[in-house]
């Protein structure tokens, strides 16, 4: 028998209406929305379901995305589904923490609400992110190092897609250089800050102060860190890695390859969109990928995955 991993997307795939059918059909999902609202001081259901511009602003996007992902996760758990491993891209790592049962969900929502605020405040303007398509990550990283100003790799997503981040001028200059080096396309991302850049180090330090007061539990389900691309060995490492994650590169491809090497052959992407499934097709086409975004998607899950 192969293993199953639950994987969770980061911000960027949010939309108004996400998670609404789960909220309406499952008390377990509604309970998570209530807890998120209580912990964050926001009406998270309204944020997710009613037309608004806030949903695309980082300090609101993060709590909205996490709430939906954890709500879906809790419904799956109530149905008896348990993963052998968990991982999430950027913000999605916090949903993986929920799957690993490392932190009380209210504490989790409180931390992510603060994380979003700190990241938004750290660089309100002047930053940029661009996806570089069709070029190897080593060439991209080297070009960033050789570019004046602050620019570095934000995300190692999959073969042929790497995201760079930093000062807008430096990101643009690196993009022009990467086109000369053979990049097929350089696509500026619609984001409100240079995420996973050294420019966000201060936000990570503020997050560390919040995490200092949070109690953690033993890791129930093995989960992987974006910072290392590997499993988190024990609870003592969790807080430091979450602090570093704010300003470090996301090693998503390494996370996936590590799980596959460990015997994972089925990946369940939980949350809005299919971004991680798209990456998976370029990382390894031999694994099975299932998306759970709508209530009807629950029918795709194999009965063998239940406890």
PDB file of C-alpha atoms in Angstrom:
ATOM      1  CA  UNK A   1       0.000   0.000   0.000  1.00  0.00           C
ATOM      2  CA  UNK A   2       1.306   3.431  -0.923  1.00  0.00           C
ATOM      3  CA  UNK A   3       1.017   6.446   1.331  1.00  0.00           C
ATOM      4  CA  UNK A   4      -1.270   9.461   1.075  1.00  0.00           C
ATOM      5  CA  UNK A   5      -0.319  13.090   1.715  1.00  0.00           C
ATOM      6  CA  UNK A   6      -2.579  16.068   2.283  1.00  0.00           C
ATOM      7  CA  UNK A   7      -1.204  19.196   0.598  1.00  0.00           C
ATOM      8  CA  UNK A   8      -2.456  22.760   0.958  1.00  0.00           C
ATOM      9  CA  UNK A   9      -2.069  25.739  -1.422  1.00  0.00           C
ATOM     10  CA  UNK A  10      -0.812  29.210  -0.535  1.00  0.00           C
ATOM     11  CA  UNK A  11      -2.428  32.545  -1.207  1.00  0.00           C
ATOM     12  CA  UNK A  12      -3.134  33.475  -4.797  1.00  0.00           C
ATOM     13  CA  UNK A  13      -5.937  31.014  -5.509  1.00  0.00           C
ATOM     14  CA  UNK A  14      -8.479  32.708  -3.221  1.00  0.00           C
ATOM     15  CA  UNK A  15     -11.866  33.770  -4.557  1.00  0.00           C
ATOM     16  CA  UNK A  16     -15.191  34.992  -3.186  1.00  0.00           C
ATOM     17  CA  UNK A  17     -17.382  31.984  -2.420  1.00  0.00           C
ATOM     18  CA  UNK A  18     -14.588  29.563  -1.571  1.00  0.00           C
ATOM     19  CA  UNK A  19     -15.633  26.963   0.984  1.00  0.00           C
ATOM     20  CA  UNK A  20     -19.276  28.076   1.035  1.00  0.00           C
ATOM     21  CA  UNK A  21     -20.772  24.691   0.183  1.00  0.00           C
ATOM     22  CA  UNK A  22     -18.771  23.020   2.967  1.00  0.00           C
ATOM     23  CA  UNK A  23     -19.904  25.750   5.370  1.00  0.00           C
ATOM     24  CA  UNK A  24     -23.548  25.161   4.450  1.00  0.00           C
ATOM     25  CA  UNK A  25     -23.444  21.352   4.501  1.00  0.00           C
ATOM     26  CA  UNK A  26     -21.101  20.422   7.366  1.00  0.00           C
ATOM     27  CA  UNK A  27     -21.281  21.559  11.002  1.00  0.00           C
ATOM     28  CA  UNK A  28     -17.562  20.742  11.362  1.00  0.00           C
ATOM     29  CA  UNK A  29     -16.761  23.338   8.702  1.00  0.00           C
ATOM     30  CA  UNK A  30     -19.019  25.969  10.297  1.00  0.00           C
ATOM     31  CA  UNK A  31     -17.319  25.366  13.627  1.00  0.00           C
ATOM     32  CA  UNK A  32     -13.943  26.170  12.066  1.00  0.00           C
ATOM     33  CA  UNK A  33     -15.261  29.401  10.559  1.00  0.00           C
ATOM     34  CA  UNK A  34     -16.613  30.379  13.980  1.00  0.00           C
ATOM     35  CA  UNK A  35     -13.277  29.664  15.641  1.00  0.00           C
ATOM     36  CA  UNK A  36     -11.404  31.625  12.976  1.00  0.00           C
ATOM     37  CA  UNK A  37     -13.708  34.615  13.449  1.00  0.00           C
ATOM     38  CA  UNK A  38     -13.303  34.485  17.216  1.00  0.00           C
ATOM     39  CA  UNK A  39      -9.511  34.238  17.026  1.00  0.00           C
ATOM     40  CA  UNK A  40      -9.065  36.919  14.351  1.00  0.00           C
ATOM     41  CA  UNK A  41     -11.765  39.417  15.313  1.00  0.00           C
ATOM     42  CA  UNK A  42     -13.114  39.261  11.750  1.00  0.00           C
ATOM     43  CA  UNK A  43     -16.305  37.895  10.220  1.00  0.00           C
ATOM     44  CA  UNK A  44     -14.446  35.281   8.214  1.00  0.00           C
ATOM     45  CA  UNK A  45     -17.588  33.835   6.614  1.00  0.00           C
ATOM     46  CA  UNK A  46     -18.460  37.275   5.227  1.00  0.00           C
ATOM     47  CA  UNK A  47     -14.869  37.738   4.084  1.00  0.00           C
ATOM     48  CA  UNK A  48     -14.980  34.466   2.156  1.00  0.00           C
ATOM     49  CA  UNK A  49     -18.545  34.517   0.826  1.00  0.00           C
ATOM     50  CA  UNK A  50     -19.553  38.154   0.210  1.00  0.00           C
ATOM     51  CA  UNK A  51     -18.188  40.347  -2.580  1.00  0.00           C
ATOM     52  CA  UNK A  52     -15.286  42.414  -1.222  1.00  0.00           C
ATOM     53  CA  UNK A  53     -11.815  43.651  -2.149  1.00  0.00           C
ATOM     54  CA  UNK A  54     -10.204  42.697   1.161  1.00  0.00           C
ATOM     55  CA  UNK A  55      -9.999  39.038   0.210  1.00  0.00           C
ATOM     56  CA  UNK A  56      -7.083  39.891  -2.100  1.00  0.00           C
ATOM     57  CA  UNK A  57      -5.177  41.927   0.511  1.00  0.00           C
ATOM     58  CA  UNK A  58      -2.580  39.826   2.329  1.00  0.00           C
ATOM     59  CA  UNK A  59      -3.649  40.532   5.894  1.00  0.00           C
ATOM     60  CA  UNK A  60      -7.134  39.247   5.038  1.00  0.00           C
ATOM     61  CA  UNK A  61      -6.237  36.699   2.366  1.00  0.00           C
ATOM     62  CA  UNK A  62      -4.184  34.608   4.755  1.00  0.00           C
ATOM     63  CA  UNK A  63      -6.857  34.106   7.402  1.00  0.00           C
ATOM     64  CA  UNK A  64      -9.494  33.493   4.716  1.00  0.00           C
ATOM     65  CA  UNK A  65      -7.455  30.857   2.878  1.00  0.00           C
ATOM     66  CA  UNK A  66      -6.401  29.086   6.061  1.00  0.00           C
ATOM     67  CA  UNK A  67      -9.957  28.972   7.387  1.00  0.00           C
ATOM     68  CA  UNK A  68     -11.231  27.322   4.216  1.00  0.00           C
ATOM     69  CA  UNK A  69      -8.378  24.814   4.141  1.00  0.00           C
ATOM     70  CA  UNK A  70      -8.783  23.822   7.799  1.00  0.00           C
ATOM     71  CA  UNK A  71     -12.575  23.638   7.428  1.00  0.00           C
ATOM     72  CA  UNK A  72     -12.191  21.182   4.548  1.00  0.00           C
ATOM     73  CA  UNK A  73      -9.535  19.273   6.474  1.00  0.00           C
ATOM     74  CA  UNK A  74     -11.815  18.838   9.505  1.00  0.00           C
ATOM     75  CA  UNK A  75     -14.620  17.511   7.317  1.00  0.00           C
ATOM     76  CA  UNK A  76     -12.243  14.939   5.835  1.00  0.00           C
ATOM     77  CA  UNK A  77     -11.043  13.976   9.306  1.00  0.00           C
ATOM     78  CA  UNK A  78     -14.633  13.589  10.497  1.00  0.00           C
ATOM     79  CA  UNK A  79     -15.215  11.237   7.562  1.00  0.00           C
ATOM     80  CA  UNK A  80     -12.289   9.130   8.738  1.00  0.00           C
ATOM     81  CA  UNK A  81      -9.584  10.217   6.312  1.00  0.00           C
ATOM     82  CA  UNK A  82      -6.100  10.509   7.779  1.00  0.00           C
ATOM     83  CA  UNK A  83      -2.931  11.331   5.813  1.00  0.00           C
ATOM     84  CA  UNK A  84       0.460   9.709   6.204  1.00  0.00           C
ATOM     85  CA  UNK A  85       2.120  13.078   5.635  1.00  0.00           C
ATOM     86  CA  UNK A  86       1.189  16.737   5.208  1.00  0.00           C
ATOM     87  CA  UNK A  87       2.710  19.796   3.574  1.00  0.00           C
ATOM     88  CA  UNK A  88       1.599  23.205   2.396  1.00  0.00           C
ATOM     89  CA  UNK A  89       3.015  25.890   0.157  1.00  0.00           C
ATOM     90  CA  UNK A  90       3.830  29.071   2.072  1.00  0.00           C
ATOM     91  CA  UNK A  91       0.633  29.963   3.956  1.00  0.00           C
ATOM     92  CA  UNK A  92      -0.530  26.396   3.291  1.00  0.00           C
ATOM     93  CA  UNK A  93       2.094  25.143   5.731  1.00  0.00           C
ATOM     94  CA  UNK A  94      -0.182  26.366   8.530  1.00  0.00           C
ATOM     95  CA  UNK A  95      -2.948  24.058   7.309  1.00  0.00           C
ATOM     96  CA  UNK A  96      -0.354  21.264   7.348  1.00  0.00           C
ATOM     97  CA  UNK A  97       0.267  22.197  10.985  1.00  0.00           C
ATOM     98  CA  UNK A  98      -3.450  21.678  11.581  1.00  0.00           C
ATOM     99  CA  UNK A  99      -3.253  18.257   9.913  1.00  0.00           C
ATOM    100  CA  UNK A 100      -0.283  17.433  12.143  1.00  0.00           C
ATOM    101  CA  UNK A 101      -2.295  18.645  15.173  1.00  0.00           C
ATOM    102  CA  UNK A 102       0.719  20.637  16.378  1.00  0.00           C
ATOM    103  CA  UNK A 103      -1.207  23.754  17.434  1.00  0.00           C
ATOM    104  CA  UNK A 104      -4.698  24.447  18.725  1.00  0.00           C
ATOM    105  CA  UNK A 105      -6.753  25.787  15.808  1.00  0.00           C
ATOM    106  CA  UNK A 106      -7.636  29.039  17.564  1.00  0.00           C
ATOM    107  CA  UNK A 107      -3.933  29.683  18.197  1.00  0.00           C
ATOM    108  CA  UNK A 108      -3.264  28.802  14.576  1.00  0.00           C
ATOM    109  CA  UNK A 109      -5.788  31.365  13.326  1.00  0.00           C
ATOM    110  CA  UNK A 110      -4.501  34.014  15.719  1.00  0.00           C
ATOM    111  CA  UNK A 111      -0.912  33.488  14.498  1.00  0.00           C
ATOM    112  CA  UNK A 112      -1.883  33.664  10.836  1.00  0.00           C
ATOM    113  CA  UNK A 113      -3.961  36.803  11.344  1.00  0.00           C
ATOM    114  CA  UNK A 114      -0.888  38.421  12.921  1.00  0.00           C
ATOM    115  CA  UNK A 115       1.382  36.975  10.222  1.00  0.00           C
ATOM    116  CA  UNK A 116      -0.715  38.575   7.485  1.00  0.00           C
ATOM    117  CA  UNK A 117      -0.683  41.952   9.231  1.00  0.00           C
ATOM    118  CA  UNK A 118       3.068  41.842   9.868  1.00  0.00           C
ATOM    119  CA  UNK A 119       3.811  40.878   6.261  1.00  0.00           C
ATOM    120  CA  UNK A 120       1.542  43.609   4.913  1.00  0.00           C
ATOM    121  CA  UNK A 121       3.123  46.217   7.185  1.00  0.00           C
ATOM    122  CA  UNK A 122       6.711  45.156   6.502  1.00  0.00           C
ATOM    123  CA  UNK A 123       6.782  46.317   2.883  1.00  0.00           C
ATOM    124  CA  UNK A 124       3.489  48.053   2.027  1.00  0.00           C
ATOM    125  CA  UNK A 125       4.861  49.275  -1.335  1.00  0.00           C
ATOM    126  CA  UNK A 126       7.969  48.894  -3.454  1.00  0.00           C
ATOM    127  CA  UNK A 127       8.184  45.136  -3.685  1.00  0.00           C
ATOM    128  CA  UNK A 128       7.437  42.694  -6.483  1.00  0.00           C
ATOM    129  CA  UNK A 129       7.319  39.030  -7.406  1.00  0.00           C
ATOM    130  CA  UNK A 130       7.682  37.460 -10.857  1.00  0.00           C
ATOM    131  CA  UNK A 131       7.284  33.862 -12.024  1.00  0.00           C
ATOM    132  CA  UNK A 132      10.118  32.735 -14.294  1.00  0.00           C
ATOM    133  CA  UNK A 133       9.027  30.032 -16.718  1.00  0.00           C
ATOM    134  CA  UNK A 134      11.125  27.640 -18.759  1.00  0.00           C
ATOM    135  CA  UNK A 135      14.507  28.079 -17.096  1.00  0.00           C
ATOM    136  CA  UNK A 136      16.351  25.973 -14.531  1.00  0.00           C
ATOM    137  CA  UNK A 137      16.364  27.176 -10.946  1.00  0.00           C
ATOM    138  CA  UNK A 138      20.174  27.201 -10.639  1.00  0.00           C
ATOM    139  CA  UNK A 139      20.489  29.731 -13.472  1.00  0.00           C
ATOM    140  CA  UNK A 140      17.728  31.839 -11.907  1.00  0.00           C
ATOM    141  CA  UNK A 141      19.325  31.858  -8.453  1.00  0.00           C
ATOM    142  CA  UNK A 142      22.719  32.815  -9.926  1.00  0.00           C
ATOM    143  CA  UNK A 143      21.209  35.666 -11.942  1.00  0.00           C
ATOM    144  CA  UNK A 144      19.521  37.006  -8.810  1.00  0.00           C
ATOM    145  CA  UNK A 145      22.831  36.959  -6.941  1.00  0.00           C
ATOM    146  CA  UNK A 146      24.468  38.935  -9.758  1.00  0.00           C
ATOM    147  CA  UNK A 147      21.721  41.591  -9.899  1.00  0.00           C
ATOM    148  CA  UNK A 148      22.114  44.869  -8.004  1.00  0.00           C
ATOM    149  CA  UNK A 149      19.555  45.451  -5.268  1.00  0.00           C
ATOM    150  CA  UNK A 150      17.473  42.950  -3.316  1.00  0.00           C
ATOM    151  CA  UNK A 151      16.212  40.039  -5.404  1.00  0.00           C
ATOM    152  CA  UNK A 152      16.188  36.326  -4.598  1.00  0.00           C
ATOM    153  CA  UNK A 153      14.253  33.123  -5.216  1.00  0.00           C
ATOM    154  CA  UNK A 154      10.899  33.062  -3.413  1.00  0.00           C
ATOM    155  CA  UNK A 155       9.524  29.711  -4.598  1.00  0.00           C
ATOM    156  CA  UNK A 156      11.048  26.615  -6.120  1.00  0.00           C
ATOM    157  CA  UNK A 157       7.649  25.397  -7.325  1.00  0.00           C
ATOM    158  CA  UNK A 158       8.425  22.763  -9.939  1.00  0.00           C
ATOM    159  CA  UNK A 159      10.711  22.165 -12.920  1.00  0.00           C
ATOM    160  CA  UNK A 160      10.276  25.128 -15.258  1.00  0.00           C
ATOM    161  CA  UNK A 161       8.599  27.427 -12.721  1.00  0.00           C
ATOM    162  CA  UNK A 162      10.539  29.453 -10.185  1.00  0.00           C
ATOM    163  CA  UNK A 163       9.353  32.687  -8.546  1.00  0.00           C
ATOM    164  CA  UNK A 164      11.679  35.571  -7.729  1.00  0.00           C
ATOM    165  CA  UNK A 165      11.021  38.299  -5.161  1.00  0.00           C
ATOM    166  CA  UNK A 166      12.439  41.559  -3.836  1.00  0.00           C
ATOM    167  CA  UNK A 167      12.677  45.230  -4.726  1.00  0.00           C
ATOM    168  CA  UNK A 168      10.633  46.042  -7.831  1.00  0.00           C
ATOM    169  CA  UNK A 169      13.595  47.499  -9.727  1.00  0.00           C
ATOM    170  CA  UNK A 170      15.835  44.543  -8.914  1.00  0.00           C
ATOM    171  CA  UNK A 171      13.125  42.016  -9.804  1.00  0.00           C
ATOM    172  CA  UNK A 172      12.579  43.750 -13.162  1.00  0.00           C
ATOM    173  CA  UNK A 173      16.314  43.851 -13.864  1.00  0.00           C
ATOM    174  CA  UNK A 174      16.716  40.176 -13.006  1.00  0.00           C
ATOM    175  CA  UNK A 175      13.738  39.326 -15.212  1.00  0.00           C
ATOM    176  CA  UNK A 176      15.307  41.086 -18.207  1.00  0.00           C
ATOM    177  CA  UNK A 177      18.551  39.219 -17.628  1.00  0.00           C
ATOM    178  CA  UNK A 178      16.710  35.902 -17.347  1.00  0.00           C
ATOM    179  CA  UNK A 179      14.967  36.522 -20.665  1.00  0.00           C
ATOM    180  CA  UNK A 180      18.423  36.941 -22.218  1.00  0.00           C
ATOM    181  CA  UNK A 181      19.445  33.640 -20.606  1.00  0.00           C
ATOM    182  CA  UNK A 182      16.532  31.789 -22.199  1.00  0.00           C
ATOM    183  CA  UNK A 183      13.491  32.137 -19.946  1.00  0.00           C
ATOM    184  CA  UNK A 184      10.341  31.486 -21.978  1.00  0.00           C
ATOM    185  CA  UNK A 185       8.272  33.980 -20.010  1.00  0.00           C
ATOM    186  CA  UNK A 186       8.571  36.265 -17.005  1.00  0.00           C
ATOM    187  CA  UNK A 187       5.145  36.837 -15.475  1.00  0.00           C
ATOM    188  CA  UNK A 188       4.714  39.552 -12.811  1.00  0.00           C
ATOM    189  CA  UNK A 189       2.467  38.320 -10.006  1.00  0.00           C
ATOM    190  CA  UNK A 190      -0.416  40.346  -8.595  1.00  0.00           C
ATOM    191  CA  UNK A 191       0.726  40.388  -4.994  1.00  0.00           C
ATOM    192  CA  UNK A 192       0.819  43.068  -2.324  1.00  0.00           C
ATOM    193  CA  UNK A 193       4.400  42.488  -1.206  1.00  0.00           C
ATOM    194  CA  UNK A 194       7.732  40.763  -1.922  1.00  0.00           C
ATOM    195  CA  UNK A 195       6.934  37.602  -0.022  1.00  0.00           C
ATOM    196  CA  UNK A 196       9.659  35.145   1.001  1.00  0.00           C
ATOM    197  CA  UNK A 197      12.260  37.876   0.587  1.00  0.00           C
ATOM    198  CA  UNK A 198      14.894  39.066   3.104  1.00  0.00           C
ATOM    199  CA  UNK A 199      12.841  42.281   3.046  1.00  0.00           C
ATOM    200  CA  UNK A 200      10.299  40.426   5.208  1.00  0.00           C
ATOM    201  CA  UNK A 201      12.744  39.384   7.929  1.00  0.00           C
ATOM    202  CA  UNK A 202      11.296  41.925  10.353  1.00  0.00           C
ATOM    203  CA  UNK A 203       7.826  40.453   9.885  1.00  0.00           C
ATOM    204  CA  UNK A 204       9.208  37.032  10.760  1.00  0.00           C
ATOM    205  CA  UNK A 205      10.786  38.406  13.935  1.00  0.00           C
ATOM    206  CA  UNK A 206       7.450  39.927  15.005  1.00  0.00           C
ATOM    207  CA  UNK A 207       5.772  36.593  14.299  1.00  0.00           C
ATOM    208  CA  UNK A 208       8.365  34.960  16.542  1.00  0.00           C
ATOM    209  CA  UNK A 209       7.214  37.147  19.423  1.00  0.00           C
ATOM    210  CA  UNK A 210       3.638  35.947  18.899  1.00  0.00           C
ATOM    211  CA  UNK A 211       4.721  32.310  18.629  1.00  0.00           C
ATOM    212  CA  UNK A 212       6.693  32.586  21.866  1.00  0.00           C
ATOM    213  CA  UNK A 213       3.411  32.610  23.823  1.00  0.00           C
ATOM    214  CA  UNK A 214       1.846  29.692  21.925  1.00  0.00           C
ATOM    215  CA  UNK A 215       1.879  26.151  23.300  1.00  0.00           C
ATOM    216  CA  UNK A 216       2.666  23.358  20.855  1.00  0.00           C
ATOM    217  CA  UNK A 217       1.818  19.659  20.903  1.00  0.00           C
ATOM    218  CA  UNK A 218       3.638  16.607  19.628  1.00  0.00           C
ATOM    219  CA  UNK A 219       3.578  16.131  15.852  1.00  0.00           C
ATOM    220  CA  UNK A 220       0.787  13.624  15.172  1.00  0.00           C
ATOM    221  CA  UNK A 221       1.169  13.442  11.381  1.00  0.00           C
ATOM    222  CA  UNK A 222       4.628  13.957   9.814  1.00  0.00           C
ATOM    223  CA  UNK A 223       4.760  17.307   8.022  1.00  0.00           C
ATOM    224  CA  UNK A 224       7.379  19.112   5.970  1.00  0.00           C
ATOM    225  CA  UNK A 225       8.891  22.569   6.261  1.00  0.00           C
ATOM    226  CA  UNK A 226       9.101  24.965   3.307  1.00  0.00           C
ATOM    227  CA  UNK A 227      12.458  26.173   4.634  1.00  0.00           C
ATOM    228  CA  UNK A 228      14.234  22.808   4.551  1.00  0.00           C
ATOM    229  CA  UNK A 229      12.169  20.816   2.053  1.00  0.00           C
ATOM    230  CA  UNK A 230      12.191  17.986   4.598  1.00  0.00           C
ATOM    231  CA  UNK A 231      10.221  16.598   7.512  1.00  0.00           C
ATOM    232  CA  UNK A 232      10.180  18.552  10.756  1.00  0.00           C
ATOM    233  CA  UNK A 233      11.923  16.259  13.220  1.00  0.00           C
ATOM    234  CA  UNK A 234      10.182  17.358  16.406  1.00  0.00           C
ATOM    235  CA  UNK A 235       8.117  20.103  17.995  1.00  0.00           C
ATOM    236  CA  UNK A 236      11.173  22.025  19.203  1.00  0.00           C
ATOM    237  CA  UNK A 237      11.934  23.030  15.587  1.00  0.00           C
ATOM    238  CA  UNK A 238       8.468  24.301  14.661  1.00  0.00           C
ATOM    239  CA  UNK A 239       8.583  27.933  15.823  1.00  0.00           C
ATOM    240  CA  UNK A 240      12.058  28.715  14.464  1.00  0.00           C
ATOM    241  CA  UNK A 241      11.138  27.289  11.061  1.00  0.00           C
ATOM    242  CA  UNK A 242       7.902  29.300  10.925  1.00  0.00           C
ATOM    243  CA  UNK A 243       9.853  32.476  11.681  1.00  0.00           C
ATOM    244  CA  UNK A 244      12.400  31.710   8.941  1.00  0.00           C
ATOM    245  CA  UNK A 245       9.672  30.745   6.480  1.00  0.00           C
ATOM    246  CA  UNK A 246       8.447  34.347   6.167  1.00  0.00           C
ATOM    247  CA  UNK A 247      11.710  35.510   4.534  1.00  0.00           C
ATOM    248  CA  UNK A 248      13.141  32.241   3.160  1.00  0.00           C
ATOM    249  CA  UNK A 249      12.702  30.465  -0.161  1.00  0.00           C
ATOM    250  CA  UNK A 250       9.823  27.979  -0.366  1.00  0.00           C
ATOM    251  CA  UNK A 251      11.311  24.630  -1.371  1.00  0.00           C
ATOM    252  CA  UNK A 252       8.072  23.117  -2.575  1.00  0.00           C
ATOM    253  CA  UNK A 253       9.527  20.830  -5.228  1.00  0.00           C
ATOM    254  CA  UNK A 254      11.892  19.346  -2.630  1.00  0.00           C
ATOM    255  CA  UNK A 255       8.976  18.809  -0.226  1.00  0.00           C
ATOM    256  CA  UNK A 256       7.088  16.828  -2.857  1.00  0.00           C
ATOM    257  CA  UNK A 257      10.124  14.817  -3.942  1.00  0.00           C
ATOM    258  CA  UNK A 258      10.887  13.991  -0.304  1.00  0.00           C
ATOM    259  CA  UNK A 259       7.374  12.649   0.252  1.00  0.00           C
ATOM    260  CA  UNK A 260       7.522  10.574  -2.932  1.00  0.00           C
ATOM    261  CA  UNK A 261      10.877   9.145  -1.830  1.00  0.00           C
ATOM    262  CA  UNK A 262       9.156   8.204   1.441  1.00  0.00           C
ATOM    263  CA  UNK A 263       6.508   6.185  -0.409  1.00  0.00           C
ATOM    264  CA  UNK A 264       3.733   8.743  -0.941  1.00  0.00           C
ATOM    265  CA  UNK A 265       1.942   7.979  -4.195  1.00  0.00           C
ATOM    266  CA  UNK A 266      -1.368   9.801  -3.637  1.00  0.00           C
ATOM    267  CA  UNK A 267      -1.624  13.543  -3.007  1.00  0.00           C
ATOM    268  CA  UNK A 268      -4.870  15.186  -1.944  1.00  0.00           C
ATOM    269  CA  UNK A 269      -4.832  18.943  -2.615  1.00  0.00           C
ATOM    270  CA  UNK A 270      -7.189  20.547  -0.113  1.00  0.00           C
ATOM    271  CA  UNK A 271      -8.388  24.103  -0.709  1.00  0.00           C
ATOM    272  CA  UNK A 272      -9.163  26.605  -3.468  1.00  0.00           C
ATOM    273  CA  UNK A 273      -7.778  26.063  -6.959  1.00  0.00           C
ATOM    274  CA  UNK A 274      -5.532  23.447  -8.503  1.00  0.00           C
ATOM    275  CA  UNK A 275      -2.157  25.184  -8.389  1.00  0.00           C
ATOM    276  CA  UNK A 276      -0.352  22.379  -6.552  1.00  0.00           C
ATOM    277  CA  UNK A 277      -1.814  19.770  -8.897  1.00  0.00           C
ATOM    278  CA  UNK A 278      -0.368  21.744 -11.791  1.00  0.00           C
ATOM    279  CA  UNK A 279       3.057  21.718 -10.149  1.00  0.00           C
ATOM    280  CA  UNK A 280       2.724  17.991  -9.495  1.00  0.00           C
ATOM    281  CA  UNK A 281       2.320  17.203 -13.183  1.00  0.00           C
ATOM    282  CA  UNK A 282       5.753  18.728 -13.767  1.00  0.00           C
ATOM    283  CA  UNK A 283       7.391  17.185 -10.690  1.00  0.00           C
ATOM    284  CA  UNK A 284       6.168  13.600 -11.131  1.00  0.00           C
ATOM    285  CA  UNK A 285       3.407  12.358 -13.439  1.00  0.00           C
ATOM    286  CA  UNK A 286       3.339   8.879 -11.908  1.00  0.00           C
ATOM    287  CA  UNK A 287       1.572   9.859  -8.690  1.00  0.00           C
ATOM    288  CA  UNK A 288      -2.165  10.242  -8.182  1.00  0.00           C
ATOM    289  CA  UNK A 289      -3.474  13.739  -7.430  1.00  0.00           C
ATOM    290  CA  UNK A 290      -6.981  14.406  -6.097  1.00  0.00           C
ATOM    291  CA  UNK A 291      -8.434  17.891  -5.581  1.00  0.00           C
ATOM    292  CA  UNK A 292     -10.887  18.629  -2.794  1.00  0.00           C
ATOM    293  CA  UNK A 293     -12.308  22.120  -3.294  1.00  0.00           C
ATOM    294  CA  UNK A 294     -16.079  21.550  -3.521  1.00  0.00           C
ATOM    295  CA  UNK A 295     -18.270  19.228  -1.449  1.00  0.00           C
ATOM    296  CA  UNK A 296     -18.860  17.057  -4.524  1.00  0.00           C
ATOM    297  CA  UNK A 297     -15.111  16.405  -4.693  1.00  0.00           C
ATOM    298  CA  UNK A 298     -15.394  14.211  -1.588  1.00  0.00           C
ATOM    299  CA  UNK A 299     -16.699  11.465  -3.889  1.00  0.00           C
ATOM    300  CA  UNK A 300     -13.255  11.299  -5.528  1.00  0.00           C
ATOM    301  CA  UNK A 301     -11.615  10.100  -2.315  1.00  0.00           C
ATOM    302  CA  UNK A 302     -10.847   6.367  -2.126  1.00  0.00           C
ATOM    303  CA  UNK A 303     -12.681   4.485   0.588  1.00  0.00           C
ATOM    304  CA  UNK A 304      -9.399   2.707   1.343  1.00  0.00           C
ATOM    305  CA  UNK A 305      -8.080   5.958   2.762  1.00  0.00           C
ATOM    306  CA  UNK A 306     -10.460   5.885   5.699  1.00  0.00           C
ATOM    307  CA  UNK A 307      -9.545   4.670   9.140  1.00  0.00           C
TER     308      UNK A 307
END
